[in-house]
Amino acid sequence: MKKRLLTLAMALSLVFGLGTPAAAIESDRIDLIVNDTVIDVETPVQVYDQVTYVSYWPVVRALYPDASAVWQDGQAVVTAPGLTMTIQPGRDYLVANGRYLYLPQGVKLSGNLILVPTRTLSAALGANVSWDPAGRDVVITSGSGPITSGDAAYQQDVVYWLSHIINAESGNQPLAGKIAVGNVVLNRVNSGRFPNTVYEVIFQPGQFTPVSNGAIRREPNAESVAAAKLCLDGANTAGNALYFINPYTSPNSWASRNRPYVATIGAHAFFA
């Protein structure tokens, strides 16, 4: 029998008073099962453009009973054994143990509940997630523990130079544009046509203007550092692009004449 339509929870969550709610999307009821236990049916499960979102706190509490959360500086701060996680409504990423995990559609709100993508939340918590089409269930099971730390995952020199080139080329651009510049650098590292380290790609002669004019040495802003870490954790807004130009300042560039167009993000056009 078809399950009744999901009723969005409007009661106060652990994190309080969070402003304008996200637009509610009705869906046939989807149950959330964590370690074989069905979570309270008032926990909303919503689908935004084929991405399943859940209220973060019931999942955290089910996986880590000793966890706590406080509202601090405009964000939820979650602590549990081996885990520190921050989730800020409206931001396009969450941070877990210093790891930056991209949310292309952002952190959402439903009433007073903070919603995040199920797969990203599970990755942060070190859990496994699957979809049971027969029961229309989102199934989450404990893994080996929270995500490894940023100190272990990111090489310091790579973050340093990647954040510097992102800042120098796109420090005034939206986050998606910053990520795209980082994608170009990492795509080049993985291409046989360019050097195979971030440093060598950036400093390859004749490639990046900030190297020749010294702008590469400027201290990156916070979002450029975040963008570098997001790229290193798999965020991609530029596909397989290997080049980017500013169409306004370089309307007849070599890349625009010779390479396949990928996308325009902010002030930059990207080419493969």
Coordinates of C-alpha atoms in Angstrom, one line a residue:
M1 CA 0.0 0.0 0.0
K2 CA 1.3 3.4 -0.9
K3 CA 2.7 5.2 2.1
R4 CA 1.1 8.5 3.1
L5 CA 2.7 11.8 2.2
L6 CA 5.6 12.8 4.3
T7 CA 4.6 15.4 7.0
L8 CA 7.5 17.8 7.6
A9 CA 8.6 18.2 11.2
M10 CA 7.9 21.6 12.5
A11 CA 8.8 21.1 16.1
L12 CA 11.9 22.7 17.5
S13 CA 15.1 20.8 16.8
L14 CA 18.3 20.8 18.8
V15 CA 19.5 23.8 16.9
F16 CA 17.1 26.6 17.5
G17 CA 15.7 29.6 15.6
L18 CA 17.2 29.3 12.1
G19 CA 15.3 31.8 10.0
T20 CA 13.5 31.2 6.7
P21 CA 12.8 27.6 6.0
A22 CA 13.7 25.9 2.7
A23 CA 10.8 25.2 0.4
A24 CA 9.1 22.0 1.4
I25 CA 9.1 19.3 -1.2
E26 CA 6.4 16.6 -0.8
S27 CA 7.3 13.0 -1.4
D28 CA 5.9 9.6 -0.7
R29 CA 7.0 8.8 2.8
I30 CA 10.6 7.7 3.0
D31 CA 11.7 6.0 6.2
L32 CA 15.1 6.6 7.7
I33 CA 16.7 3.5 9.3
V34 CA 19.9 3.8 11.3
N35 CA 21.5 0.5 12.6
D36 CA 18.2 -1.4 12.0
T37 CA 16.1 1.1 14.0
V38 CA 13.5 3.3 12.3
I39 CA 14.1 6.9 13.3
D40 CA 11.1 8.9 14.5
V41 CA 8.7 9.4 11.6
E42 CA 8.7 13.1 12.2
T43 CA 12.3 13.3 11.0
P44 CA 12.0 14.7 7.5
V45 CA 13.5 13.0 4.5
Q46 CA 13.4 15.3 1.5
V47 CA 14.6 15.1 -2.1
Y48 CA 16.0 18.1 -3.8
D49 CA 16.9 17.5 -7.5
Q50 CA 17.5 13.8 -6.9
V51 CA 19.6 14.4 -3.7
T52 CA 18.2 13.0 -0.5
Y53 CA 18.4 15.3 2.5
V54 CA 17.9 14.3 6.2
S55 CA 17.9 16.1 9.5
Y56 CA 21.5 15.7 10.7
W57 CA 20.9 15.5 14.5
P58 CA 18.8 12.2 14.7
V59 CA 21.4 10.5 12.5
V60 CA 24.3 11.8 14.6
R61 CA 22.6 10.8 17.9
A62 CA 21.7 7.3 16.6
L63 CA 25.3 6.6 15.5
Y64 CA 27.0 8.4 18.4
P65 CA 24.8 8.4 21.6
D66 CA 27.4 10.5 23.5
A67 CA 27.3 13.3 20.9
S68 CA 26.4 16.9 21.7
A69 CA 25.5 19.9 19.6
V70 CA 25.5 23.6 20.3
W71 CA 24.6 26.7 18.3
Q72 CA 27.6 28.9 18.0
D73 CA 28.6 31.7 15.6
G74 CA 25.7 31.0 13.3
Q75 CA 26.3 27.3 12.9
A76 CA 25.7 23.9 14.6
V77 CA 28.9 22.6 16.3
V78 CA 28.7 18.9 16.8
T79 CA 31.1 16.9 19.0
A80 CA 31.4 13.2 19.6
P81 CA 34.2 10.7 20.3
G82 CA 36.7 11.3 17.4
L83 CA 34.5 13.9 15.7
T84 CA 34.1 17.7 15.5
M85 CA 31.7 18.9 12.8
T86 CA 30.3 22.3 11.9
I87 CA 27.2 22.8 9.8
Q88 CA 26.1 26.3 8.8
P89 CA 22.7 26.9 7.1
G90 CA 23.1 28.3 3.6
R91 CA 26.8 27.3 3.3
D92 CA 27.8 25.0 0.4
Y93 CA 29.9 22.7 2.5
L94 CA 30.2 21.2 5.9
V95 CA 33.4 20.6 7.9
A96 CA 34.1 17.4 9.7
N97 CA 37.5 16.8 11.5
G98 CA 39.0 19.5 9.3
R99 CA 37.7 17.9 6.1
Y100 CA 35.7 20.1 3.7
L101 CA 32.8 18.2 2.1
Y102 CA 31.0 20.0 -0.8
L103 CA 27.3 20.4 -0.9
P104 CA 26.4 21.8 -4.4
Q105 CA 22.8 22.6 -3.2
G106 CA 23.9 23.8 0.2
V107 CA 22.8 23.2 3.7
K108 CA 19.0 23.5 3.8
L109 CA 16.3 24.3 6.4
S110 CA 12.9 22.8 7.0
G111 CA 11.2 24.8 9.7
N112 CA 13.8 24.7 12.5
L113 CA 15.6 21.6 11.2
I114 CA 19.0 21.6 9.5
L115 CA 19.0 19.3 6.6
V116 CA 22.1 17.9 4.8
P117 CA 22.6 15.3 2.0
T118 CA 22.5 11.8 3.4
R119 CA 25.6 10.6 1.6
T120 CA 27.7 13.5 2.7
L121 CA 26.6 13.3 6.3
S122 CA 27.3 9.5 6.3
A123 CA 30.8 10.2 4.9
A124 CA 31.5 12.7 7.7
L125 CA 30.3 10.2 10.3
G126 CA 32.1 7.3 8.8
A127 CA 28.9 5.4 8.1
N128 CA 27.5 3.5 5.2
V129 CA 24.3 4.4 3.4
S130 CA 22.1 2.6 1.0
W131 CA 18.7 2.8 -0.6
D132 CA 16.1 0.1 -0.2
P133 CA 13.7 0.6 -3.1
A134 CA 11.3 -2.1 -1.9
G135 CA 10.6 -0.4 1.4
R136 CA 11.4 3.1 0.3
D137 CA 14.0 3.3 3.1
V138 CA 17.2 5.2 3.5
V139 CA 19.4 2.8 5.4
I140 CA 22.5 4.0 7.4
T141 CA 24.8 1.7 9.2
S142 CA 27.8 2.4 11.4
G143 CA 31.3 2.1 9.9
S144 CA 34.7 2.2 11.4
G145 CA 34.5 5.7 12.9
P146 CA 34.3 9.3 11.9
I147 CA 36.1 10.6 8.8
T148 CA 39.9 10.9 9.0
S149 CA 41.3 14.3 9.9
G150 CA 42.3 17.0 7.4
D151 CA 45.8 16.8 8.8
A152 CA 46.0 13.2 7.6
A153 CA 44.2 13.8 4.3
Y154 CA 45.7 17.0 3.0
Q155 CA 49.3 17.6 2.2
Q156 CA 50.2 21.0 3.7
D157 CA 52.3 22.2 0.7
V158 CA 49.5 21.2 -1.7
V159 CA 46.9 23.2 0.2
Y160 CA 49.3 26.1 0.5
W161 CA 50.0 26.5 -3.3
L162 CA 46.5 25.4 -4.4
S163 CA 44.9 28.0 -2.1
H164 CA 47.3 30.7 -3.3
I165 CA 46.6 30.2 -7.0
I166 CA 42.9 30.0 -6.4
N167 CA 43.0 33.3 -4.4
A168 CA 45.2 35.0 -7.0
E169 CA 43.1 33.9 -10.0
S170 CA 39.6 34.0 -8.4
G171 CA 39.7 35.4 -4.9
N172 CA 36.8 37.7 -5.7
Q173 CA 34.7 35.0 -7.5
P174 CA 31.9 32.9 -6.0
L175 CA 32.9 29.6 -4.3
A176 CA 32.0 27.6 -7.4
G177 CA 34.4 29.7 -9.4
K178 CA 37.2 29.2 -6.9
I179 CA 36.6 25.5 -6.9
A180 CA 36.7 25.5 -10.7
V181 CA 40.1 27.1 -10.8
G182 CA 41.4 24.5 -8.3
N183 CA 39.9 21.8 -10.6
V184 CA 41.9 23.1 -13.5
V185 CA 45.1 22.8 -11.6
L186 CA 44.3 19.3 -10.3
N187 CA 43.1 18.2 -13.8
R188 CA 46.5 19.3 -15.1
V189 CA 48.3 17.3 -12.5
N190 CA 46.4 14.2 -13.6
S191 CA 47.0 14.9 -17.3
G192 CA 50.0 13.5 -19.1
R193 CA 50.3 16.9 -21.0
F194 CA 51.3 18.8 -17.9
P195 CA 53.6 18.3 -14.9
N196 CA 52.5 15.9 -12.2
T197 CA 52.6 18.0 -9.0
V198 CA 50.5 21.0 -8.0
Y199 CA 53.6 23.2 -7.5
E200 CA 55.1 22.3 -10.9
V201 CA 51.7 22.9 -12.7
I202 CA 51.4 26.3 -11.1
F203 CA 54.9 27.4 -11.8
Q204 CA 55.2 25.9 -15.3
P205 CA 56.5 28.8 -17.4
G206 CA 54.0 30.9 -19.2
Q207 CA 50.8 29.4 -17.7
F208 CA 49.5 31.5 -14.8
T209 CA 49.8 35.3 -14.7
P210 CA 49.9 35.5 -10.9
V211 CA 53.2 33.7 -11.0
S212 CA 54.8 36.3 -13.2
N213 CA 53.3 39.3 -11.5
G214 CA 53.8 38.1 -8.0
A215 CA 50.2 37.9 -7.0
I216 CA 50.7 34.2 -6.2
R217 CA 52.5 35.3 -3.0
R218 CA 49.5 37.1 -1.5
E219 CA 47.9 35.5 1.5
P220 CA 44.7 33.7 0.4
N221 CA 41.4 34.6 1.9
A222 CA 39.5 32.0 4.0
E223 CA 37.2 30.9 1.2
S224 CA 40.1 30.3 -1.2
V225 CA 41.6 28.0 1.5
A226 CA 38.3 26.3 1.9
A227 CA 38.0 25.9 -1.9
A228 CA 41.4 24.2 -2.1
K229 CA 40.4 21.7 0.5
L230 CA 37.0 21.1 -1.1
C231 CA 38.8 20.3 -4.4
L232 CA 41.1 17.9 -2.6
D233 CA 38.1 16.2 -1.2
G234 CA 36.5 15.8 -4.6
A235 CA 34.4 18.9 -5.2
N236 CA 34.3 19.6 -9.0
T237 CA 32.5 22.4 -10.8
A238 CA 34.6 22.5 -13.9
G239 CA 34.5 18.9 -15.1
N240 CA 37.6 18.0 -17.1
A241 CA 38.6 21.6 -17.8
L242 CA 42.3 22.3 -18.3
Y243 CA 42.2 26.0 -19.2
F244 CA 40.3 29.0 -18.1
I245 CA 40.2 32.6 -19.3
N246 CA 38.4 35.9 -18.6
P247 CA 36.3 36.4 -21.8
Y248 CA 36.2 40.2 -21.1
T249 CA 39.9 40.7 -21.0
S250 CA 40.9 37.9 -23.4
P251 CA 38.0 37.7 -25.9
N252 CA 40.1 35.9 -28.6
S253 CA 42.2 33.6 -26.5
W254 CA 43.9 30.5 -27.7
A255 CA 41.8 28.3 -25.4
S256 CA 38.5 29.8 -26.7
R257 CA 39.6 29.2 -30.3
N258 CA 41.1 25.7 -29.9
R259 CA 39.6 23.9 -26.9
P260 CA 36.1 22.5 -26.2
Y261 CA 34.0 24.8 -24.0
V262 CA 33.0 23.4 -20.6
A263 CA 31.3 26.2 -18.6
T264 CA 31.3 29.8 -17.5
I265 CA 31.4 30.4 -13.8
G266 CA 31.6 33.9 -12.5
A267 CA 34.1 35.9 -14.6
H268 CA 35.8 32.8 -16.1
A269 CA 35.1 30.6 -19.0
F270 CA 36.5 27.0 -18.8
F271 CA 37.8 24.8 -21.6
A272 CA 38.9 21.1 -21.7

